[in-house]
Structure formats: structure tokens, C-alpha cells
Coordinates of C-alpha atoms (C1' of nucleotides) and ligand atoms in Angstrom, one line a residue:
Chain N
M38 CA 27.6 87.4 273.5
E39 CA 24.2 86.6 275.4
I40 CA 21.4 87.1 273.5
D41 CA 18.1 88.9 274.7
L42 CA 15.9 85.7 274.9
K43 CA 12.8 87.6 276.1
Y44 CA 13.2 89.8 273.1
L45 CA 13.6 86.9 270.7
E46 CA 10.7 85.1 272.2
E47 CA 8.6 88.2 271.7
V48 CA 9.5 88.3 268.0
F49 CA 8.5 84.7 267.7
H50 CA 5.1 85.3 269.1
K51 CA 4.4 88.3 267.3
H52 CA 5.0 86.2 264.1
N53 CA 3.0 83.3 265.7
L54 CA 6.2 81.2 265.5
K55 CA 6.5 78.4 267.9
I56 CA 9.6 78.8 270.3
T57 CA 11.7 75.7 269.7
P58 CA 15.2 74.8 270.8
Q59 CA 16.4 74.7 267.3
R60 CA 15.2 78.1 266.2
I61 CA 16.9 79.5 269.4
A62 CA 20.2 77.8 268.8
I63 CA 20.2 78.7 265.2
Y64 CA 19.8 82.3 266.1
K65 CA 22.3 82.4 268.8
E66 CA 24.8 80.8 266.5
L67 CA 24.3 83.5 263.7
V68 CA 24.3 86.3 266.1
N69 CA 27.7 85.2 267.6
S70 CA 29.4 85.1 264.2
K71 CA 30.6 88.1 262.4
E72 CA 31.6 86.5 259.1
H73 CA 28.1 86.3 257.5
P74 CA 28.0 82.6 257.7
S75 CA 26.1 80.1 255.1
A76 CA 23.5 77.8 256.3
M77 CA 26.1 74.9 256.1
I78 CA 28.4 76.7 258.4
I79 CA 25.8 77.4 260.9
Y80 CA 24.6 73.5 260.6
E81 CA 28.2 72.3 261.3
R82 CA 28.3 74.3 264.7
I83 CA 24.7 73.5 265.8
K84 CA 25.5 69.8 265.4
K85 CA 27.9 70.0 268.3
I86 CA 25.1 70.9 270.4
Y87 CA 22.1 69.1 268.6
P88 CA 23.8 66.1 266.9
N89 CA 20.7 65.3 265.0
V90 CA 19.4 68.6 263.7
S91 CA 18.9 68.5 260.1
L92 CA 20.3 70.8 257.4
D93 CA 16.8 71.5 256.2
T94 CA 15.7 72.8 259.5
V95 CA 18.6 75.2 259.5
N96 CA 17.9 76.3 256.1
R97 CA 14.1 76.5 256.6
T98 CA 14.9 78.4 259.9
L99 CA 17.2 80.9 258.3
L100 CA 14.6 81.7 255.5
T101 CA 11.9 82.1 258.0
F102 CA 14.0 84.5 259.9
S103 CA 14.7 86.6 256.7
E104 CA 10.9 86.6 256.0
I105 CA 10.2 88.1 259.4
G106 CA 13.2 90.6 259.0
L107 CA 15.1 89.0 262.0
V108 CA 18.1 88.4 259.8
R109 CA 19.1 89.3 256.3
I110 CA 20.3 87.4 253.1
V111 CA 23.4 89.2 252.0
E112 CA 23.4 90.3 248.4
G113 CA 26.0 88.3 246.4
R114 CA 26.7 86.7 243.1
G115 CA 24.7 83.1 243.7
D116 CA 26.6 80.3 245.4
P117 CA 25.6 79.7 249.1
K118 CA 23.3 82.2 250.6
R119 CA 25.0 84.0 253.4
F120 CA 23.1 85.4 256.3
D121 CA 23.5 88.6 258.4
P122 CA 22.1 89.1 261.9
N123 CA 23.1 92.6 261.9
L124 CA 19.9 94.7 261.5
R125 CA 21.6 98.2 262.0
Q126 CA 21.7 100.1 258.6
H127 CA 25.1 99.3 257.2
H128 CA 27.0 98.4 254.1
H129 CA 29.2 95.8 252.6
F130 CA 32.7 95.5 251.0
R131 CA 33.1 92.0 249.7
C132 CA 36.5 90.7 248.6
I133 CA 36.4 89.1 245.1
K134 CA 39.4 86.7 246.1
C135 CA 38.4 85.2 249.4
G136 CA 34.7 86.3 249.4
E137 CA 34.9 87.6 252.9
I138 CA 32.3 90.2 253.6
Y139 CA 33.2 93.2 255.9
D140 CA 30.5 95.6 257.4
F141 CA 31.1 99.3 257.3
Y142 CA 28.9 102.1 258.6
S143 CA 28.5 105.5 256.9
E144 CA 26.1 108.2 257.6
E145 CA 26.7 109.7 254.0
Y146 CA 25.5 106.5 252.6
D147 CA 22.6 106.1 254.9
S148 CA 21.4 109.6 254.0
L149 CA 21.4 109.0 250.3
D150 CA 18.2 110.3 248.5
I151 CA 16.2 107.9 246.3
P152 CA 16.1 109.4 243.0
S153 CA 12.3 110.9 242.7
E154 CA 11.4 108.9 239.5
L155 CA 12.1 105.7 241.6
K156 CA 10.2 107.0 244.6
K157 CA 7.2 107.7 242.4
K158 CA 7.1 104.4 240.7
F159 CA 8.4 101.9 243.5
I160 CA 8.1 101.3 247.0
I161 CA 11.6 101.2 248.6
T162 CA 12.2 99.1 251.3
S163 CA 16.1 98.8 251.2
K164 CA 18.9 100.7 250.2
R165 CA 22.5 99.6 250.5
V166 CA 25.9 100.3 249.0
N167 CA 27.9 97.4 247.8
L168 CA 31.6 97.8 247.5
E169 CA 33.9 95.0 245.8
G170 CA 37.6 94.6 245.5
I171 CA 40.6 93.2 247.3
C172 CA 40.9 93.0 251.1
D173 CA 44.1 93.9 252.8
R174 CA 45.1 90.1 253.5
C175 CA 44.5 89.0 249.9
R176 CA 46.5 91.9 248.7
A177 CA 49.3 90.8 251.3
K178 CA 49.4 87.2 250.1
R179 CA 49.6 87.8 246.3
G180 CA 50.7 91.0 244.6
Chain G
M1148 CA 19.9 96.1 218.2
E1149 CA 23.1 95.6 216.0
I1150 CA 26.2 94.9 218.0
D1151 CA 29.7 96.1 217.0
L1152 CA 31.1 93.0 215.7
K1153 CA 34.6 94.6 215.0
Y1154 CA 34.8 95.9 218.5
L1155 CA 33.7 92.5 220.0
E1156 CA 36.2 90.5 218.1
E1157 CA 39.0 93.1 219.1
V1158 CA 37.9 92.4 222.8
F1159 CA 38.2 88.5 222.2
H1160 CA 41.6 88.8 220.4
K1161 CA 42.8 91.1 223.5
H1162 CA 42.2 88.5 225.7
N1163 CA 43.2 85.5 223.5
L1164 CA 39.7 84.0 223.2
K1165 CA 38.8 82.4 219.7
I1166 CA 36.1 83.9 217.6
T1167 CA 33.2 81.1 217.8
P1168 CA 29.8 81.5 216.7
Q1169 CA 28.6 80.4 220.0
R1170 CA 30.3 83.2 221.7
I1171 CA 29.1 85.8 219.3
A1172 CA 25.5 84.4 219.6
I1173 CA 25.5 84.5 223.2
Y1174 CA 26.7 87.9 223.3
K1175 CA 24.2 89.1 220.9
E1176 CA 21.5 87.7 222.9
L1177 CA 22.4 89.2 226.1
V1178 CA 23.0 92.6 224.6
N1179 CA 19.5 92.5 223.2
S1180 CA 17.8 91.7 226.6
K1181 CA 17.0 94.3 229.0
E1182 CA 15.9 92.0 231.8
H1183 CA 19.3 90.7 233.3
P1184 CA 18.6 87.2 232.1
S1185 CA 19.8 83.8 233.6
A1186 CA 22.2 81.4 231.7
M1187 CA 19.0 79.2 231.1
I1188 CA 17.1 82.0 229.5
I1189 CA 19.9 82.7 227.3
Y1190 CA 20.5 79.1 226.6
E1191 CA 16.5 78.6 225.6
R1192 CA 16.7 81.5 223.1
I1193 CA 20.2 80.5 221.6
K1194 CA 18.9 77.1 221.1
K1195 CA 16.4 78.4 218.4
I1196 CA 19.4 79.2 216.2
Y1197 CA 21.8 76.8 217.3
P1198 CA 19.8 73.7 218.3
N1199 CA 22.5 71.8 219.9
V1200 CA 24.4 74.4 221.8
S1201 CA 25.1 73.1 225.4
L1202 CA 24.2 74.6 228.5
D1203 CA 27.5 74.1 229.8
T1204 CA 28.8 76.4 226.9
V1205 CA 26.3 79.2 227.7
N1206 CA 27.4 79.0 231.3
R1207 CA 31.2 78.8 230.8
T1208 CA 31.0 81.6 228.1
L1209 CA 29.0 84.0 230.5
L1210 CA 31.5 83.2 233.1
T1211 CA 34.3 83.9 230.7
F1212 CA 32.7 87.2 229.7
S1213 CA 32.5 88.3 233.2
E1214 CA 36.0 87.3 233.9
I1215 CA 37.3 89.7 231.1
G1216 CA 34.8 92.3 232.1
L1217 CA 32.6 92.2 229.1
V1218 CA 29.4 91.4 231.2
R1219 CA 28.7 91.7 234.9
I1220 CA 27.0 89.1 237.1
V1221 CA 24.4 91.0 239.1
E1222 CA 24.4 91.2 242.9
G1223 CA 21.5 89.1 244.1
R1224 CA 20.4 86.8 246.8
G1225 CA 21.4 83.3 245.4
D1226 CA 19.6 81.3 242.9
P1227 CA 20.2 81.6 239.4
K1228 CA 23.1 84.1 238.5
R1229 CA 21.8 86.9 236.4
F1230 CA 24.0 88.7 233.6
D1231 CA 24.2 92.2 232.7
P1232 CA 25.7 93.5 229.4
N1233 CA 25.5 97.2 230.4
L1234 CA 28.9 98.4 231.3
R1235 CA 27.9 102.2 232.0
Q1236 CA 28.1 102.8 235.7
H1237 CA 24.8 102.4 236.9
H1238 CA 22.7 101.1 239.8
H1239 CA 19.8 98.6 240.2
F1240 CA 16.3 98.3 241.9
R1241 CA 15.1 94.9 242.5
C1242 CA 11.6 93.9 243.1
I1243 CA 11.3 91.5 246.0
K1244 CA 8.1 90.2 244.6
C1245 CA 8.7 89.4 241.0
G1246 CA 12.6 89.5 241.0
E1247 CA 12.7 91.9 238.1
I1248 CA 15.8 94.2 238.1
Y1249 CA 15.7 97.7 236.8
D1250 CA 18.6 99.8 235.9
F1251 CA 18.8 103.5 237.0
Y1252 CA 21.5 106.1 236.7
S1253 CA 22.3 108.6 239.2
E1254 CA 25.3 111.2 239.3
E1255 CA 24.9 111.7 242.9
Y1256 CA 25.5 107.8 243.6
D1257 CA 28.2 107.5 240.9
S1258 CA 30.3 110.3 242.7
L1259 CA 29.9 108.9 246.3
D1260 CA 33.1 108.9 248.1
I1261 CA 34.7 105.7 249.5
P1262 CA 35.0 106.0 253.3
S1263 CA 38.8 106.8 253.9
E1264 CA 39.3 103.9 256.3
L1265 CA 38.2 101.5 253.5
K1266 CA 40.3 103.3 250.8
K1267 CA 43.4 102.7 253.0
K1268 CA 42.7 98.8 253.6
F1269 CA 41.3 97.7 250.5
I1270 CA 41.4 98.1 246.7
I1271 CA 38.0 99.1 245.6
T1272 CA 37.0 97.8 242.0
S1273 CA 33.2 98.4 242.2
K1274 CA 30.9 100.6 243.8
R1275 CA 27.1 100.1 243.4
V1276 CA 23.9 101.0 245.3
N1277 CA 21.3 98.3 245.6
L1278 CA 17.7 99.3 246.0
E1279 CA 14.9 96.7 246.8
G1280 CA 11.2 96.9 247.1
I1281 CA 8.0 96.5 245.2
C1282 CA 7.8 97.5 241.6
D1283 CA 4.8 99.4 240.1
R1284 CA 3.5 96.4 238.5
C1285 CA 3.4 94.1 241.4
R1286 CA 2.0 96.9 243.4
A1287 CA -1.0 97.2 241.0
K1288 CA -1.7 93.4 240.9
R1289 CA -1.9 93.1 244.8
G1290 CA -2.4 95.6 247.5
Chain V
dT226 C1' -1.8 68.5 284.8
dT227 C1' -3.7 66.3 280.8
dT228 C1' -4.9 66.3 276.1
dG229 C1' -5.3 67.4 271.3
dA230 C1' -4.9 70.3 267.3
dA231 C1' -1.4 72.6 264.8
dA232 C1' 3.2 73.7 263.9
dT233 C1' 7.7 72.0 263.5
dT234 C1' 11.2 68.5 262.7
dA235 C1' 14.3 64.8 261.0
dG236 C1' 16.0 62.1 257.5
dG237 C1' 15.8 61.1 253.0
dA238 C1' 14.4 62.1 248.1
dA239 C1' 14.0 65.4 244.4
dT240 C1' 15.2 69.5 242.3
dT241 C1' 17.8 73.2 240.5
dA242 C1' 21.9 75.4 239.1
dC243 C1' 25.9 74.9 238.2
dT244 C1' 30.9 72.5 237.0
dC245 C1' 33.6 68.7 235.5
dC246 C1' 35.1 65.3 232.0
dT247 C1' 36.6 63.8 227.6
dA248 C1' 36.3 62.6 222.7
dT249 C1' 35.3 65.5 218.8
dA250 C1' 35.4 69.5 216.2
dT251 C1' 37.0 74.2 215.2
dA252 C1' 39.9 78.4 214.9
dT253 C1' 44.1 80.3 213.9
dT254 C1' 48.9 80.2 212.8
dA255 C1' 52.9 78.8 210.0
Chain D
dT708 C1' 46.9 73.0 203.8
dA709 C1' 48.6 71.0 208.2
dA710 C1' 49.6 71.5 213.0
dT711 C1' 48.5 72.8 217.4
dA712 C1' 45.9 74.9 220.8
dT713 C1' 41.3 75.8 222.0
dA714 C1' 36.4 75.3 222.5
dT715 C1' 32.5 72.6 222.2
dA716 C1' 28.6 69.0 223.0
dG717 C1' 26.7 65.9 225.8
dG718 C1' 26.7 63.3 229.7
dA719 C1' 28.2 62.6 234.5
dG720 C1' 28.9 64.7 238.8
dT721 C1' 28.4 67.9 242.6
dA722 C1' 26.6 71.8 245.7
dA723 C1' 23.0 73.9 247.4
dT724 C1' 18.4 74.0 248.3
dT725 C1' 13.9 72.5 248.7
dC726 C1' 10.2 69.0 248.9
dC727 C1' 8.1 64.8 251.3
dT728 C1' 6.1 62.5 255.2
dA729 C1' 6.1 60.2 259.3
dA730 C1' 7.1 61.2 264.0
dT731 C1' 7.7 64.6 267.6
dT732 C1' 6.9 68.9 269.9
dT733 C1' 4.7 73.2 271.1
dC734 C1' 1.1 75.6 273.4
dA735 C1' -3.5 76.5 274.6
dA736 C1' -7.6 74.8 276.4
dA737 C1' -9.9 72.0 279.2
Ligands
MN1471 MN1 26.9 92.8 257.6
MN1472 MN1 21.7 96.6 234.9
ZN1473 ZN1 40.2 88.8 250.7
ZN1474 ZN1 7.7 93.3 240.8

DNA sequence: TTTGAAATTAGGAATTACTCCTATATATTA
DNA sequence: TAATATATAGGAGTAATTCCTAATTTCAAA
């Protein structure tokens, strides 16, 4: 998929980030993946185009992106962080066998009210439903 | 808080786990904490009672507990795993400034339907709502 | 265009959070 | 009590991430 470079450069400008080939490549790679990849996965792929990009740059860049809200770090149970370029409000199902993370959309979930005692006390910036279980593929493999 | 040792020993028996002082101490420590502590935090506290308990034992034990469903690993963004002894269905608010995790209860959230296209494809074993934002204390500190 | 300050990078070292290994110790059963 | 299976301590090893610093690159101003 072609990304909107103009828009991306605007975002970088807005946050006073310089436009570097590494940043663009990392963003492209993440946007074109559907599997909520880890930094290492992105790094392996980027290396084919920029053989001496460093893993630190990939990590640093993904973290920067998440700070400016361009990508998200997916909620998980530790282990390698996994990233999500999909900014549409959506929710996740995570398979506890294979670790795959599936997006899903739900108006019902999106429109959930925040309990009023929380709304009074805290500033809420994100609301997501996390489902867990066993995916169809893993169910087919085992029992 | 006094824990129900009888019940705990039953759980261990049911899963063919031997009843060891370390396991009991680790469980007690976790049950008496409200802050979803990391293994390291538990370890530091246990050491005061058993000075040569090993960090590996704490990690291994907490992992065992989570495998048998006695505790949960809290969803987060990587970094140290954090554990939860509260088995009542509940949800979390996590402060993005200080990392504190607050429990809350909501009948509305508990009774959410699973979208039918997911119910058909996957086996769902857990459903939780994760809220994020800034807690009252952090809001007071800064702006 | 050229130039220079400031930001960014590569590459390696350091750190953090586990996870593995194995000899010893302990819990449980007979 | 003795045998056996498990669990533990302590240290080594590993994976993921973060830090450090000299060199490079970006970008704005001249
Ligand atoms: Mn997603
Ligand atoms: Mn909790
Ligand atoms: Zn699966
Ligand atoms: Zn806070």
C-alpha cells in the first residue's frame, strides 16, 4: 500500500521531527504489516533496504512514533513490545497459544460509557476491550 | 489480611504442586498488595522473611500461579510483568504517567456481548476493558 | 548554493527482566 | 524411615531494550 508521504511529513513537522529515510522506511514497513510486529521484525525487513540501519534506531523511532500518537504499543503481557499503525478505534483478540493479535471493530464497544466515578477522578485518554483465547488455527492444530 | 491456607493448599493439591514455604509466602505477599506488583517487588519483600529466596523462584512461582489461574498477569506495554491476585471479574485503569494500575468494577462491562463473528471463530477465555489516562495524583502534581 | 547548529544515526556497551542449568534440599508417599 | 519426585538457590545465559558517543545528516539562515 502506498502511504501518504505528504501527510507523514506534515506530522513530522508538527512535532519538530526531522524527515529521515529511516523514519519513513520504518513507518512504511509498519503500515504495510497486519500482524502488530515487534521492533525486531521491522528491523529485519528494513535491513534489506538499508543494510546498516541499527536496531536502536528502529526501537527509538517506534517509541518516538508512539509518543506523538502516530502508532500504538499494543497491550500485552511483557515480552517484546508490539506495534500497531491502525489509529481507527478498534479492539484486539489475542491468541494465548500462538500470540497472534487480531483486530476487530465494534460500535457497541466503542460507545461504552466510562463509569462516572472514574470520569471524575481520572483523565481518560484511551478505552479498549481486550479479548483472549484460542484462535481458529490453533484450535484446528491441537484439540 | 489472613489468607485461607486450607483453600490454598487444596488448590496446590489439585494441580499436584507441593506445598512449600516459598509458594505460600509469595502468594501471601501478592494477596496483601493492592498495586499489581512486579516479581522484583515481591522478591524484595519476601527476602525480609526468607533472606536467601531466589528471584528465579519468585518468577517461576508467579508464572506457575498464573498457569493454574491462581493469579493473573496484567496486560501492559512490556517492561516488568505485573501480577494480580484478584480473581473477581474486574477491569483496569492504568496511569500513563506513574504506571499505577487501579481496579474497577462494572456490571455493564462484565456483561458485554462478544461479537458473533468472533464467537464463531475463536474460543474466548477472557474479556477485559483497559482504560488509560492520567490519575488524580499525577494531575495534581503537574498541570 | 554554502554553511553551521542541532538533531539523528550506527555500532557497541550496558542494563533490565527474565529464563535456564544443576547440585542440593525438601515434600510426600509407601 | 526411606525412596522418589519436585522444588529451590545461586549462578550463568539470553532476549529485549536503552544508553553512550563519535560521525553523519537535516534544514534553516546567510
Ligand atoms: Mn490493531
Ligand atoms: Mn486488578
Ligand atoms: Zn493461535
Ligand atoms: Zn499517575
